[in-house]
Amino acid sequence: DGTGTVPLGSGPLDVRGFWPPEPGPAVVCLHDFGQTGAQFDGAIALLKAAGVRVLAPTFTMPTEKPDGHPELIARLLALLDWLGVPAPILFGRDLGAVLCCAFKVAHPTRAGTLVLQNKHQDVDADQFKAKCKKDPNYVMTQYMDCWDWIASVLEADKSKIGANVKKLKGKVVLMWPCHFKGRPDAKQSNSKVAQIVASALRTKLVDSYGWSEEKAIEHLRAMLPNP
């Protein structure tokens, strides 16, 4: 309960969370590039209050490029082995969501449901205007980030295109903030990219625009058995 270090063969791994010895539902959180496990402190507190085991490791991500991050996949597998957890829910944000998919493709039996959350693009109208002012090309480039790499992860092995997607079928939740220039897009008429990503993952889109941490965790908890 709190923070600690797990002694893996590839080197120590800093973790934070709530992990009592009693068995029960388990969630492992994967952070975005440039972040640490602290990105999930709010989620950890909420899941702890519900009695759900939750752990957020801090990975050193050398690059944002969609190369599958095999060294991080290996460390995550070693962590699950060390914990003795066969197939926890994986909760990833932005690049962490890409890692969730890459891990599921590499080790399909070692991950349960994938909960993928797009936080980069959850902005209100004022934030959207500020981003456009800072970068005049923001409207054109806002989707050219890690979410554009999901397809690259799923089709990393060109001999198994399609097969990789089947490994994720029915076991993916995609939280995506649907909006148009920072204003709610409830009908998703201006959220074509989100729909394309959901289609690639063979799942339905969950509009998470403006969601609080509590709302996201409430949605995640609905997929868990009672602890």
mmCIF file of C-alpha atoms in Angstrom:
data_model
loop_
_atom_site.group_PDB
_atom_site.id
_atom_site.type_symbol
_atom_site.label_atom_id
_atom_site.label_comp_id
_atom_site.label_asym_id
_atom_site.label_seq_id
_atom_site.Cartn_x
_atom_site.Cartn_y
_atom_site.Cartn_z
ATOM 1 C CA ASP A 1 0.000 0.000 0.000
ATOM 2 C CA GLY A 2 1.786 3.153 -1.195
ATOM 3 C CA THR A 3 5.038 2.979 -3.158
ATOM 4 C CA GLY A 4 7.737 0.365 -3.501
ATOM 5 C CA THR A 5 10.272 -1.308 -5.759
ATOM 6 C CA VAL A 6 9.933 -4.706 -7.405
ATOM 7 C CA PRO A 7 13.243 -6.573 -7.971
ATOM 8 C CA LEU A 8 12.981 -7.811 -11.551
ATOM 9 C CA GLY A 9 15.740 -9.599 -13.456
ATOM 10 C CA SER A 10 15.975 -6.664 -15.861
ATOM 11 C CA GLY A 11 16.412 -4.196 -13.002
ATOM 12 C CA PRO A 12 14.318 -2.730 -10.189
ATOM 13 C CA LEU A 13 10.894 -1.368 -11.088
ATOM 14 C CA ASP A 14 9.247 1.414 -9.093
ATOM 15 C CA VAL A 15 5.564 0.849 -8.445
ATOM 16 C CA ARG A 16 2.759 2.504 -6.523
ATOM 17 C CA GLY A 17 -0.679 1.292 -5.601
ATOM 18 C CA PHE A 18 -2.735 -0.887 -3.311
ATOM 19 C CA TRP A 19 -1.902 -4.598 -3.313
ATOM 20 C CA PRO A 20 -3.137 -6.534 -0.266
ATOM 21 C CA PRO A 21 -2.246 -10.238 0.059
ATOM 22 C CA GLU A 22 -5.862 -11.340 -0.295
ATOM 23 C CA PRO A 23 -6.864 -12.462 -3.803
ATOM 24 C CA GLY A 24 -9.346 -10.411 -5.764
ATOM 25 C CA PRO A 25 -9.839 -8.312 -8.907
ATOM 26 C CA ALA A 26 -6.630 -6.708 -10.160
ATOM 27 C CA VAL A 27 -5.899 -3.674 -12.326
ATOM 28 C CA VAL A 28 -2.472 -2.701 -13.677
ATOM 29 C CA CYS A 29 -2.175 0.884 -14.954
ATOM 30 C CA LEU A 30 0.198 1.952 -17.737
ATOM 31 C CA HIS A 31 1.128 5.628 -17.949
ATOM 32 C CA ASP A 32 1.703 7.948 -20.893
ATOM 33 C CA PHE A 33 5.067 8.991 -22.338
ATOM 34 C CA GLY A 34 6.787 11.529 -20.096
ATOM 35 C CA GLN A 35 4.635 10.525 -17.126
ATOM 36 C CA THR A 36 5.107 8.146 -14.188
ATOM 37 C CA GLY A 37 2.868 5.838 -12.231
ATOM 38 C CA ALA A 38 1.802 8.940 -10.297
ATOM 39 C CA GLN A 39 -0.441 9.749 -13.271
ATOM 40 C CA PHE A 40 -2.820 7.213 -11.716
ATOM 41 C CA ASP A 41 -2.764 8.396 -8.103
ATOM 42 C CA GLY A 42 -6.407 9.455 -8.336
ATOM 43 C CA ALA A 43 -7.418 6.145 -9.888
ATOM 44 C CA ILE A 44 -5.441 4.228 -7.256
ATOM 45 C CA ALA A 45 -7.230 6.034 -4.422
ATOM 46 C CA LEU A 46 -10.645 5.312 -5.926
ATOM 47 C CA LEU A 47 -9.925 1.643 -6.627
ATOM 48 C CA LYS A 48 -8.387 1.191 -3.187
ATOM 49 C CA ALA A 49 -11.541 2.583 -1.609
ATOM 50 C CA ALA A 50 -13.481 -0.067 -3.532
ATOM 51 C CA GLY A 51 -11.141 -2.829 -2.347
ATOM 52 C CA VAL A 52 -9.676 -3.454 -5.804
ATOM 53 C CA ARG A 53 -6.016 -4.382 -6.099
ATOM 54 C CA VAL A 54 -4.300 -1.823 -8.316
ATOM 55 C CA LEU A 55 -0.689 -1.201 -9.278
ATOM 56 C CA ALA A 56 0.917 1.496 -11.446
ATOM 57 C CA PRO A 57 4.543 0.833 -12.455
ATOM 58 C CA THR A 58 6.832 3.583 -13.719
ATOM 59 C CA PHE A 59 8.517 2.642 -16.980
ATOM 60 C CA THR A 60 11.400 4.425 -18.653
ATOM 61 C CA MET A 61 10.116 5.033 -22.174
ATOM 62 C CA PRO A 62 13.057 5.865 -24.433
ATOM 63 C CA THR A 63 10.859 6.881 -27.356
ATOM 64 C CA GLU A 64 7.282 7.553 -28.388
ATOM 65 C CA LYS A 65 7.767 5.699 -31.664
ATOM 66 C CA PRO A 66 5.435 2.736 -32.307
ATOM 67 C CA ASP A 67 8.109 0.018 -32.242
ATOM 68 C CA GLY A 68 6.177 -2.245 -29.897
ATOM 69 C CA HIS A 69 8.510 -1.383 -27.007
ATOM 70 C CA PRO A 70 9.587 -5.031 -26.553
ATOM 71 C CA GLU A 71 11.709 -4.226 -23.505
ATOM 72 C CA LEU A 72 8.717 -2.690 -21.724
ATOM 73 C CA ILE A 73 6.498 -5.620 -22.710
ATOM 74 C CA ALA A 74 9.082 -7.991 -21.220
ATOM 75 C CA ARG A 75 9.229 -5.993 -17.984
ATOM 76 C CA LEU A 76 5.452 -5.930 -17.696
ATOM 77 C CA LEU A 77 5.318 -9.711 -18.160
ATOM 78 C CA ALA A 78 8.011 -10.145 -15.496
ATOM 79 C CA LEU A 79 6.018 -7.900 -13.148
ATOM 80 C CA LEU A 80 2.852 -9.977 -13.594
ATOM 81 C CA ASP A 81 4.856 -13.159 -12.972
ATOM 82 C CA TRP A 82 6.344 -11.624 -9.823
ATOM 83 C CA LEU A 83 2.891 -10.609 -8.609
ATOM 84 C CA GLY A 84 1.440 -14.003 -9.467
ATOM 85 C CA VAL A 85 -1.389 -12.445 -11.466
ATOM 86 C CA PRO A 86 -2.468 -14.438 -14.538
ATOM 87 C CA ALA A 87 -4.527 -11.881 -16.475
ATOM 88 C CA PRO A 88 -5.349 -8.525 -14.840
ATOM 89 C CA ILE A 89 -7.293 -5.697 -16.414
ATOM 90 C CA LEU A 90 -4.818 -3.367 -18.136
ATOM 91 C CA PHE A 91 -5.714 0.330 -17.908
ATOM 92 C CA GLY A 92 -3.643 2.517 -20.235
ATOM 93 C CA ARG A 93 -3.639 6.202 -21.055
ATOM 94 C CA ASP A 94 -2.393 7.444 -24.422
ATOM 95 C CA LEU A 95 0.984 5.746 -25.029
ATOM 96 C CA GLY A 96 0.139 3.482 -22.094
ATOM 97 C CA ALA A 97 -2.916 2.381 -24.089
ATOM 98 C CA VAL A 98 -0.648 1.476 -27.026
ATOM 99 C CA LEU A 99 1.456 -0.606 -24.629
ATOM 100 C CA CYS A 100 -1.691 -2.382 -23.448
ATOM 101 C CA CYS A 101 -2.444 -3.417 -27.020
ATOM 102 C CA ALA A 102 1.147 -4.436 -27.723
ATOM 103 C CA PHE A 103 1.224 -6.573 -24.575
ATOM 104 C CA LYS A 104 -2.096 -8.240 -25.428
ATOM 105 C CA VAL A 105 -0.852 -9.071 -28.919
ATOM 106 C CA ALA A 106 2.407 -10.519 -27.565
ATOM 107 C CA HIS A 107 0.819 -12.359 -24.629
ATOM 108 C CA PRO A 108 -2.904 -12.785 -25.324
ATOM 109 C CA THR A 109 -3.575 -15.045 -22.330
ATOM 110 C CA ARG A 110 -1.828 -12.771 -19.816
ATOM 111 C CA ALA A 111 -4.152 -9.770 -20.019
ATOM 112 C CA GLY A 112 -7.851 -9.514 -19.356
ATOM 113 C CA THR A 113 -9.966 -6.614 -20.536
ATOM 114 C CA LEU A 114 -8.064 -3.657 -21.977
ATOM 115 C CA VAL A 115 -9.282 -0.231 -20.865
ATOM 116 C CA LEU A 116 -7.819 2.391 -23.200
ATOM 117 C CA GLN A 117 -8.245 6.077 -22.386
ATOM 118 C CA ASN A 118 -7.481 9.031 -24.643
ATOM 119 C CA LYS A 119 -6.511 11.903 -22.343
ATOM 120 C CA HIS A 120 -4.427 13.962 -24.803
ATOM 121 C CA GLN A 121 -7.450 15.229 -26.657
ATOM 122 C CA ASP A 122 -9.827 15.856 -23.757
ATOM 123 C CA VAL A 123 -9.855 19.670 -23.979
ATOM 124 C CA ASP A 124 -12.547 22.299 -23.563
ATOM 125 C CA ALA A 125 -13.140 25.214 -25.948
ATOM 126 C CA ASP A 126 -10.708 27.552 -24.200
ATOM 127 C CA GLN A 127 -7.975 24.910 -24.085
ATOM 128 C CA PHE A 128 -8.566 24.117 -27.753
ATOM 129 C CA LYS A 129 -8.178 27.793 -28.706
ATOM 130 C CA ALA A 130 -4.997 28.049 -26.637
ATOM 131 C CA LYS A 131 -3.513 25.014 -28.387
ATOM 132 C CA CYS A 132 -4.390 26.454 -31.805
ATOM 133 C CA LYS A 133 -2.801 29.765 -30.852
ATOM 134 C CA LYS A 134 0.375 28.011 -29.750
ATOM 135 C CA ASP A 135 0.432 25.764 -32.819
ATOM 136 C CA PRO A 136 -1.444 27.010 -35.926
ATOM 137 C CA ASN A 137 -1.345 23.451 -37.296
ATOM 138 C CA TYR A 138 -2.945 21.909 -34.210
ATOM 139 C CA VAL A 139 -6.275 21.291 -35.949
ATOM 140 C CA MET A 140 -4.472 19.202 -38.570
ATOM 141 C CA THR A 141 -1.978 17.476 -36.279
ATOM 142 C CA GLN A 142 -4.010 16.823 -33.124
ATOM 143 C CA TYR A 143 -4.596 13.198 -34.097
ATOM 144 C CA MET A 144 -1.008 12.526 -35.167
ATOM 145 C CA ASP A 145 0.045 11.178 -31.784
ATOM 146 C CA CYS A 146 0.212 7.776 -30.129
ATOM 147 C CA TRP A 147 -3.409 6.992 -31.005
ATOM 148 C CA ASP A 148 -2.387 6.921 -34.627
ATOM 149 C CA TRP A 149 -0.107 4.019 -33.736
ATOM 150 C CA ILE A 150 -2.721 1.531 -32.612
ATOM 151 C CA ALA A 151 -2.954 0.088 -36.123
ATOM 152 C CA SER A 152 0.841 -0.171 -36.280
ATOM 153 C CA VAL A 153 0.835 -2.249 -33.101
ATOM 154 C CA LEU A 154 -1.957 -4.529 -34.299
ATOM 155 C CA GLU A 155 -0.278 -5.095 -37.653
ATOM 156 C CA ALA A 156 3.328 -5.279 -36.428
ATOM 157 C CA ASP A 157 3.563 -8.837 -37.753
ATOM 158 C CA LYS A 158 2.515 -8.492 -41.389
ATOM 159 C CA SER A 159 1.976 -12.252 -41.657
ATOM 160 C CA LYS A 160 -0.743 -12.049 -39.003
ATOM 161 C CA ILE A 161 -2.717 -8.981 -40.054
ATOM 162 C CA GLY A 162 -6.222 -9.540 -38.771
ATOM 163 C CA ALA A 163 -5.161 -12.280 -36.366
ATOM 164 C CA ASN A 164 -3.721 -9.683 -33.995
ATOM 165 C CA VAL A 165 -7.011 -7.790 -33.986
ATOM 166 C CA LYS A 166 -8.922 -10.987 -33.165
ATOM 167 C CA LYS A 167 -6.869 -11.325 -29.976
ATOM 168 C CA LEU A 168 -8.453 -8.078 -28.778
ATOM 169 C CA LYS A 169 -12.014 -8.716 -29.943
ATOM 170 C CA GLY A 170 -14.637 -8.284 -27.245
ATOM 171 C CA LYS A 171 -12.076 -7.410 -24.604
ATOM 172 C CA VAL A 172 -11.415 -3.741 -25.277
ATOM 173 C CA VAL A 173 -13.007 -0.596 -23.833
ATOM 174 C CA LEU A 174 -12.112 2.616 -25.675
ATOM 175 C CA MET A 175 -12.673 5.855 -23.761
ATOM 176 C CA TRP A 176 -12.416 8.732 -26.210
ATOM 177 C CA PRO A 177 -13.433 12.400 -25.694
ATOM 178 C CA CYS A 178 -15.748 13.218 -28.582
ATOM 179 C CA HIS A 179 -15.787 16.951 -29.255
ATOM 180 C CA PHE A 180 -15.554 19.518 -32.026
ATOM 181 C CA LYS A 181 -13.140 22.348 -31.264
ATOM 182 C CA GLY A 182 -13.586 21.749 -27.556
ATOM 183 C CA ARG A 183 -17.371 21.536 -27.630
ATOM 184 C CA PRO A 184 -19.292 18.301 -26.933
ATOM 185 C CA ASP A 185 -19.983 16.120 -29.959
ATOM 186 C CA ALA A 186 -22.661 13.855 -28.514
ATOM 187 C CA LYS A 187 -23.739 12.583 -31.940
ATOM 188 C CA GLN A 188 -20.083 11.885 -32.826
ATOM 189 C CA SER A 189 -20.608 13.497 -36.220
ATOM 190 C CA ASN A 190 -17.176 15.150 -35.981
ATOM 191 C CA SER A 191 -15.406 12.233 -34.291
ATOM 192 C CA LYS A 192 -14.511 10.144 -37.335
ATOM 193 C CA VAL A 193 -10.988 9.393 -36.130
ATOM 194 C CA ALA A 194 -12.365 7.999 -32.884
ATOM 195 C CA GLN A 195 -14.745 5.783 -34.821
ATOM 196 C CA ILE A 196 -11.908 4.523 -37.012
ATOM 197 C CA VAL A 197 -9.821 3.590 -33.952
ATOM 198 C CA ALA A 198 -12.816 1.856 -32.352
ATOM 199 C CA SER A 199 -13.447 -0.047 -35.573
ATOM 200 C CA ALA A 200 -9.790 -1.114 -35.754
ATOM 201 C CA LEU A 201 -10.059 -2.441 -32.196
ATOM 202 C CA ARG A 202 -13.379 -4.182 -32.943
ATOM 203 C CA THR A 203 -15.095 -2.375 -30.097
ATOM 204 C CA LYS A 204 -17.672 0.311 -29.383
ATOM 205 C CA LEU A 205 -16.670 3.874 -28.679
ATOM 206 C CA VAL A 206 -17.288 5.253 -25.176
ATOM 207 C CA ASP A 207 -17.546 9.050 -25.246
ATOM 208 C CA SER A 208 -15.449 10.217 -22.277
ATOM 209 C CA TYR A 209 -15.438 13.937 -23.053
ATOM 210 C CA GLY A 210 -14.987 15.941 -19.869
ATOM 211 C CA TRP A 211 -15.002 12.847 -17.690
ATOM 212 C CA SER A 212 -13.665 13.154 -14.166
ATOM 213 C CA GLU A 213 -11.368 10.516 -12.701
ATOM 214 C CA GLU A 214 -14.347 9.266 -10.714
ATOM 215 C CA LYS A 215 -16.412 8.768 -13.871
ATOM 216 C CA ALA A 216 -13.648 6.851 -15.654
ATOM 217 C CA ILE A 217 -13.068 4.557 -12.674
ATOM 218 C CA GLU A 218 -16.803 4.031 -12.242
ATOM 219 C CA HIS A 219 -16.888 2.801 -15.830
ATOM 220 C CA LEU A 220 -13.855 0.565 -15.263
ATOM 221 C CA ARG A 221 -15.311 -0.900 -12.052
ATOM 222 C CA ALA A 222 -18.428 -1.968 -13.912
ATOM 223 C CA MET A 223 -16.275 -4.578 -15.636
ATOM 224 C CA LEU A 224 -14.922 -6.041 -12.405
ATOM 225 C CA PRO A 225 -16.425 -8.802 -10.282
ATOM 226 C CA ASN A 226 -17.115 -7.836 -6.700
ATOM 227 C CA PRO A 227 -13.853 -8.020 -4.716
#
